[in-house]
Short mmCIF file of C-alpha atoms in Angstrom, two decimals:
data_model
loop_
_atom_site.label_atom_id
_atom_site.label_comp_id
_atom_site.label_asym_id
_atom_site.label_seq_id
_atom_site.Cartn_x
_atom_site.Cartn_y
_atom_site.Cartn_z
CA GLN A 1 -51.36 48.16 42.97
CA PRO A 2 -53.84 45.36 41.28
CA THR A 3 -53.04 41.56 42.91
CA ARG A 4 -52.66 38.86 40.74
CA SER A 5 -54.76 35.80 40.86
CA PRO A 6 -53.21 32.45 41.78
CA SER A 7 -53.87 30.81 38.74
CA THR A 8 -51.95 34.34 36.74
CA THR A 9 -48.70 33.79 38.85
CA SER A 10 -48.75 29.60 37.73
CA ALA A 11 -49.35 30.39 34.37
CA LEU A 12 -46.91 33.03 34.36
CA LEU A 13 -44.42 30.59 36.10
CA ARG A 14 -44.79 27.93 33.69
CA VAL A 15 -44.42 30.16 30.82
CA LEU A 16 -41.06 31.27 32.44
CA HIS A 17 -39.81 27.79 33.97
CA PRO A 18 -41.33 25.34 31.82
CA HIS A 19 -39.23 22.20 33.54
CA PRO A 20 -39.50 22.39 37.55
CA THR A 21 -35.54 21.34 37.65
CA THR A 22 -34.86 24.62 35.57
CA HIS A 23 -36.38 26.66 38.39
CA PRO A 24 -33.73 28.74 40.28
CA ARG A 25 -34.50 27.50 43.88
CA ALA A 26 -34.58 23.91 42.57
CA ALA A 27 -31.73 21.48 43.51
CA PRO A 28 -28.94 21.44 40.96
CA SER A 29 -29.11 18.49 39.00
CA ALA A 30 -25.90 16.12 38.37
CA THR A 31 -25.87 16.76 34.29
CA PRO A 32 -23.64 19.77 33.24
CA PRO A 33 -25.81 22.92 31.68
CA PRO A 34 -26.20 22.59 27.94
CA HIS A 35 -23.86 25.31 26.89
CA THR A 36 -21.07 23.51 29.18
CA MET A 37 -18.51 22.27 25.99
CA SER A 38 -17.68 18.69 26.18
CA TYR A 39 -13.70 17.98 25.55
CA PRO A 40 -12.56 15.24 23.26
CA SER A 41 -9.96 12.96 24.60
CA THR A 42 -6.96 14.25 22.78
CA ARG A 43 -7.18 17.88 23.88
CA GLU A 44 -4.46 17.39 26.16
CA GLU A 45 -2.65 15.60 23.58
CA ASP A 46 -3.02 18.07 21.25
CA ILE A 47 -1.93 21.04 23.66
CA LYS A 48 1.08 19.28 24.20
CA MET A 49 2.01 19.42 20.49
CA MET A 50 0.78 22.95 20.49
CA LEU A 51 3.75 23.67 23.54
CA ALA A 52 6.17 21.42 21.34
CA CYS A 53 5.39 23.43 18.30
CA SER A 54 5.74 26.74 19.93
CA THR A 55 2.24 27.83 19.18
CA HIS A 56 1.82 29.87 22.69
CA GLN A 57 5.14 32.22 21.31
CA GLY A 58 3.23 35.44 20.65
CA THR A 59 5.26 38.58 19.86
CA LYS A 60 6.13 41.82 21.75
CA ASN A 61 3.36 44.03 20.02
CA CYS A 62 0.15 42.90 21.19
CA ASP A 63 -3.21 44.81 19.03
CA VAL A 64 -5.86 45.53 20.99
CA LEU A 65 -8.24 43.46 20.05
CA MET A 66 -5.96 39.98 20.46
CA GLU A 67 -5.78 41.11 24.31
CA PRO A 68 -8.52 39.06 25.56
CA TYR A 69 -6.37 35.89 23.81
CA VAL A 70 -3.03 36.61 25.48
CA PHE A 71 -2.60 34.16 28.88
CA LYS A 72 0.09 36.73 30.61
CA THR A 73 3.24 38.64 29.33
CA ARG A 74 7.20 37.65 29.87
CA ASN A 75 10.15 39.47 31.38
CA ASP A 76 11.37 40.20 27.64
CA GLY A 77 8.49 41.09 26.68
CA VAL A 78 7.09 38.61 24.30
CA ASN A 79 3.11 37.88 24.79
CA ILE A 80 2.24 34.18 25.64
CA ILE A 81 -0.86 33.44 24.04
CA ASN A 82 -3.84 31.35 25.98
CA LEU A 83 -3.87 27.68 24.56
CA GLN A 84 -7.26 27.16 25.91
CA LYS A 85 -8.81 29.57 23.51
CA THR A 86 -6.66 28.31 20.98
CA TRP A 87 -7.67 25.10 21.12
CA GLU A 88 -11.48 26.42 21.18
CA LYS A 89 -11.12 28.23 18.12
CA ILE A 90 -10.22 25.31 16.21
CA GLN A 91 -13.22 23.52 17.40
CA LEU A 92 -15.34 26.44 16.68
CA ALA A 93 -13.46 26.80 12.98
CA ALA A 94 -14.06 23.38 11.96
CA ARG A 95 -17.73 23.12 13.11
CA ILE A 96 -18.21 26.11 10.55
CA ILE A 97 -16.07 24.09 7.97
CA ALA A 98 -17.81 21.11 8.38
CA ALA A 99 -21.39 23.11 7.94
CA VAL A 100 -20.63 24.28 4.38
CA GLU A 101 -22.62 21.89 2.19
CA ASN A 102 -20.06 21.35 -0.93
CA PRO A 103 -16.57 21.64 0.64
CA ALA A 104 -15.33 22.79 -2.95
CA ASP A 105 -16.72 26.56 -2.01
CA VAL A 106 -14.34 26.56 1.02
CA TYR A 107 -10.95 28.14 0.04
CA ALA A 108 -7.90 27.95 2.26
CA VAL A 109 -5.31 30.37 1.33
CA SER A 110 -1.72 31.08 2.31
CA ALA A 111 0.42 33.05 0.52
CA ARG A 112 3.28 32.81 2.93
CA ILE A 113 6.28 29.66 1.88
CA TYR A 114 5.91 28.23 5.22
CA GLY A 115 1.97 27.44 4.91
CA GLN A 116 1.66 26.47 1.62
CA ARG A 117 2.32 22.68 1.70
CA ALA A 118 0.30 22.81 4.72
CA VAL A 119 -2.37 24.06 2.68
CA TYR A 120 -2.56 21.40 -0.01
CA LYS A 121 -2.79 18.63 2.46
CA PHE A 122 -5.52 20.53 4.16
CA GLY A 123 -7.03 20.46 0.96
CA HIS A 124 -6.33 17.27 0.06
CA TYR A 125 -7.98 15.54 2.78
CA THR A 126 -11.27 17.71 3.19
CA ARG A 127 -11.46 18.14 -0.28
CA CYS A 128 -11.74 22.20 -0.36
CA GLN A 129 -9.54 24.21 -2.68
CA ALA A 130 -6.32 25.09 -1.46
CA VAL A 131 -4.81 28.75 -3.05
CA ALA A 132 -0.99 28.70 -2.37
CA GLY A 133 1.11 31.72 -3.28
CA ARG A 134 0.70 35.04 -4.79
CA TRP A 135 -3.29 35.70 -4.88
CA THR A 136 -4.69 37.02 -7.91
CA PRO A 137 -6.16 40.56 -7.45
CA GLY A 138 -9.89 40.14 -8.38
CA GLN A 139 -10.05 36.57 -8.05
CA LEU A 140 -13.42 37.46 -5.89
CA THR A 141 -14.86 40.67 -7.60
CA ASN A 142 -14.07 40.62 -10.96
CA GLN A 143 -16.00 38.25 -13.11
CA ILE A 144 -13.54 38.57 -15.91
CA CYS A 145 -10.49 37.17 -14.31
CA GLN A 146 -9.21 33.46 -15.32
CA ARG A 147 -9.23 32.19 -11.65
CA TYR A 148 -12.55 33.56 -10.40
CA GLY A 149 -14.49 32.31 -8.12
CA GLU A 150 -17.50 32.37 -5.44
CA PRO A 151 -16.41 30.91 -2.32
CA ARG A 152 -18.92 30.56 0.79
CA LEU A 153 -15.86 30.56 3.37
CA LEU A 154 -12.22 31.68 3.37
CA ILE A 155 -9.12 30.13 5.67
CA LEU A 156 -6.13 32.19 6.03
CA THR A 157 -2.87 32.00 7.40
CA ASP A 158 -1.87 35.36 8.23
CA PRO A 159 -4.50 38.53 8.03
CA ARG A 160 -1.03 40.97 7.06
CA THR A 161 0.54 38.64 4.22
CA ASP A 162 -3.17 37.83 2.98
CA ALA A 163 -4.56 41.07 2.99
CA GLN A 164 -5.35 40.95 -0.80
CA PRO A 165 -8.18 38.17 -0.34
CA ILE A 166 -9.57 39.52 3.50
CA MET A 167 -10.57 42.91 1.59
CA GLU A 168 -11.98 41.24 -1.48
CA ALA A 169 -13.88 39.39 0.91
CA SER A 170 -15.04 42.20 2.98
CA TYR A 171 -16.80 43.58 -0.72
CA VAL A 172 -18.82 40.10 -1.40
CA ASN A 173 -19.79 39.48 2.41
CA ILE A 174 -17.53 36.11 2.68
CA PRO A 175 -16.64 35.22 5.99
CA THR A 176 -13.35 34.48 6.97
CA ILE A 177 -11.34 32.34 9.44
CA ALA A 178 -7.68 33.38 9.93
CA PHE A 179 -4.82 32.05 12.10
CA CYS A 180 -3.56 35.49 14.01
CA ASN A 181 -0.86 36.65 16.19
CA THR A 182 -0.84 39.14 18.87
CA ASP A 183 -0.04 41.66 16.47
CA SER A 184 -2.50 40.73 13.40
CA PRO A 185 -4.68 43.07 12.17
CA LEU A 186 -8.33 41.42 12.80
CA ARG A 187 -9.98 44.26 10.37
CA PHE A 188 -12.68 41.87 8.15
CA VAL A 189 -11.87 38.43 10.16
CA ASP A 190 -14.33 36.65 11.48
CA VAL A 191 -13.22 33.97 13.44
CA ALA A 192 -9.86 34.82 14.30
CA ILE A 193 -7.62 31.59 16.15
CA PRO A 194 -5.03 32.88 18.05
CA CYS A 195 -1.58 31.05 17.45
CA ASN A 196 1.83 32.00 16.33
CA ASN A 197 1.27 31.94 12.58
CA LYS A 198 5.24 33.16 12.06
CA SER A 199 6.66 29.30 12.91
CA LYS A 200 6.63 26.98 10.17
CA GLU A 201 5.94 24.21 12.89
CA SER A 202 2.62 26.07 14.43
CA ILE A 203 1.33 26.61 11.14
CA ALA A 204 1.47 22.94 9.82
CA LEU A 205 0.40 21.15 13.10
CA LEU A 206 -2.55 24.01 13.09
CA TRP A 207 -3.72 22.90 9.73
CA TYR A 208 -3.23 19.42 10.85
CA LEU A 209 -5.68 20.03 13.91
CA LEU A 210 -8.05 21.89 11.49
CA SER A 211 -8.28 19.01 9.07
CA ARG A 212 -8.70 16.57 11.40
CA GLU A 213 -11.39 18.22 13.51
CA VAL A 214 -13.26 18.46 10.15
CA LEU A 215 -13.19 14.82 9.53
CA TYR A 216 -14.06 14.28 12.96
CA LEU A 217 -16.91 16.21 12.89
CA ARG A 218 -18.35 14.70 8.92
CA GLY A 219 -18.11 11.04 10.11
CA GLN A 220 -14.78 10.16 7.94
CA ILE A 221 -13.02 9.15 11.07
CA PRO A 222 -14.57 7.80 14.38
CA ARG A 223 -13.96 10.10 17.04
CA GLY A 224 -12.40 7.58 19.32
CA ALA A 225 -9.88 6.22 16.71
CA PRO A 226 -6.65 8.30 15.76
CA TRP A 227 -6.15 9.60 12.89
CA ASP A 228 -3.58 7.51 10.85
CA ILE A 229 -2.05 10.38 9.09
CA MET A 230 1.35 11.76 10.65
CA VAL A 231 1.77 15.70 11.41
CA ASP A 232 5.15 15.78 9.64
CA LEU A 233 3.67 16.05 6.25
CA PHE A 234 2.39 19.39 6.60
CA PHE A 235 5.85 20.59 7.90
CA TYR A 236 7.49 22.96 5.12
CA ARG A 237 10.44 21.29 3.56
CA GLU A 238 13.33 23.43 2.57
CA PRO A 239 14.39 22.47 -0.99
CA GLU A 240 18.37 21.48 0.38
CA GLU A 241 16.68 19.25 2.58
CA VAL A 242 14.47 17.00 0.10
CA GLU A 243 17.71 16.74 -2.19
CA LYS A 244 20.05 15.65 0.59
CA ALA A 245 16.98 13.26 1.81
CA ASP A 246 16.73 11.67 -1.83
CA ASP A 247 20.70 11.63 -1.73
CA ALA A 248 20.77 9.77 1.45
CA SER A 249 18.40 7.30 0.15
CA ALA A 250 19.91 6.37 -3.20
CA LEU A 251 23.12 5.07 -1.17
CA PRO A 252 21.62 2.71 0.91
CA ALA A 253 19.91 1.33 -2.04
CA ALA A 254 23.03 0.40 -4.32
CA SER A 255 24.85 -0.83 -1.20
CA SER A 256 21.58 -2.66 -0.30
CA ALA A 257 21.97 -4.33 -4.08
CA VAL A 258 25.49 -5.56 -4.07
CA ALA A 259 24.95 -6.83 -0.08
CA ASP A 260 21.93 -8.71 -1.43
CA ALA A 261 24.17 -10.40 -4.62
CA PRO A 262 25.08 -13.78 -2.67
CA ALA A 263 21.61 -14.33 -1.79
CA ILE A 264 19.97 -13.75 -4.97
CA ALA A 265 22.82 -16.36 -6.15
CA ALA A 266 21.70 -18.97 -3.94
CA MET A 267 18.29 -18.61 -5.11
CA GLY A 268 18.91 -18.64 -8.65
CA GLY A 269 21.60 -21.10 -8.20
CA MET A 270 23.79 -18.99 -10.21
CA ASP A 271 27.64 -18.08 -9.19
CA ALA A 272 27.74 -15.01 -6.98
CA GLY A 273 30.83 -13.70 -9.06
CA ASP A 274 28.03 -13.32 -11.96
CA VAL A 275 25.88 -11.35 -9.71
CA ALA A 276 28.20 -9.01 -8.18
CA PRO A 277 31.42 -9.28 -9.69
CA ASP A 278 34.33 -8.11 -7.38
CA VAL A 279 34.97 -4.71 -8.71
CA ALA A 280 38.08 -4.13 -6.26
CA ALA A 281 39.90 -7.21 -7.56
CA ALA A 282 39.81 -5.78 -11.65
CA ASP A 283 42.80 -4.85 -13.53
CA TRP A 284 41.90 -1.83 -15.14
CA GLY A 285 45.55 -1.42 -16.47
CA ALA A 286 45.35 -4.30 -18.47
CA ALA A 287 44.80 -4.06 -22.17
CA PRO A 288 40.96 -4.91 -23.73
CA GLU A 289 40.47 -8.21 -24.73
CA ALA A 290 39.30 -9.07 -28.03
CA ALA A 291 35.84 -10.40 -28.04
CA ALA A 292 34.86 -13.47 -29.50
CA GLY A 293 34.58 -13.16 -33.90
CA TRP A 294 36.90 -10.01 -34.34
CA ASP A 295 40.13 -9.98 -35.36
CA ALA A 296 42.59 -9.21 -33.26
CA ALA A 297 44.75 -7.56 -36.13
CA ALA A 298 42.04 -5.29 -37.70
CA ALA A 299 42.11 -3.68 -34.06
CA PRO A 300 43.19 0.09 -34.26
CA ALA A 301 46.77 1.09 -33.46
CA ALA A 302 47.35 1.90 -30.03
CA GLU A 303 50.07 4.79 -31.07
CA VAL A 304 50.02 7.81 -33.89
CA ASP A 305 52.51 9.48 -35.51
CA TRP A 306 51.23 12.86 -35.17
CA ALA A 307 54.37 15.15 -36.21
CA GLY A 308 54.54 12.51 -39.42
CA ALA A 309 50.83 13.67 -40.12
CA GLU A 310 51.75 17.04 -39.56
CA ALA A 311 54.53 17.51 -41.80
CA ALA A 312 53.03 15.42 -44.75
CA ALA A 313 49.39 17.79 -44.19
CA ALA A 314 52.26 21.05 -44.82
CA PRO A 315 53.00 20.54 -48.38
CA ALA A 316 49.29 20.10 -49.15
CA ALA A 317 48.28 23.40 -47.29
CA ASP A 318 51.43 25.64 -49.13
CA ALA A 319 49.75 24.17 -52.10
CA ALA A 320 46.24 25.40 -51.42
CA ALA A 321 47.35 28.58 -50.68
CA ALA A 322 49.32 29.15 -54.18
CA SER A 323 46.60 28.13 -56.30
CA TRP A 324 44.11 30.25 -54.72
CA GLY A 325 46.81 33.50 -54.53
CA THR A 326 46.84 32.39 -58.74
CA GLU A 327 43.09 32.27 -58.81
CA GLN A 328 42.92 35.96 -57.04
#
């Protein structure tokens, strides 16, 4: 076998290992390798919120492509999702979203009612386009469609419910990010975020974390400062709950107006009875008093003799009927 000269061997070593510290036999350095991910300080708090919102609870069915994201299976057959991978996938998805120059080229889609409010909030804070409700067929493929668009990225709440936009995105080569449960199909899904996409609290929390991470990466929010937006704004609210909240807020407003009447009277120099009269002491059975400038005799009579009026109107009706028969 041909032997290599020492100069050739040293040249090859310099090419393969340009830095002396990267040599396999070199002493390990204190700095972590470049591929190690540095976790922000909010990681533990985010995972605690995921546990509180049941993000880790999957279904009893498990797709073969979702098996790497399953941590364990409980005795009742429910699969538990690994929240570490969920959090890492949120970081990856946020970096993809932040890499798009124009935020309007990102579509946030949710056909399920539990994710529609969260989608609108995500579009409001990240300036992305929110598509909530029914997806118009041909929105990505038919140019004569009224809502036709050419986005660069799709974010979906449920791959099973949002199957139509995923199919159209595959026709025009648009990458997709989806929140996937253990039984969700991963066909044409580029980035799957394992989570519980059937709970309204879990869906709202994931959209909240994703929007916050996007704002962190864009520099709109300092990394160390907390976001002043509460996650409650992303929660879906039932219409009955909204009505009850409105009624409950209306009652304290009316009671506070009556309670503040003495204070208002004291500041304005008026009598408290002028501002808030005692309604309970009013005599509602008394007759109304005549106003100033009106004659009491001009008031209408309190009682009407309806029997006399009917008796007076009966002859007139008979006469009208007789005259009508004569004309016939």
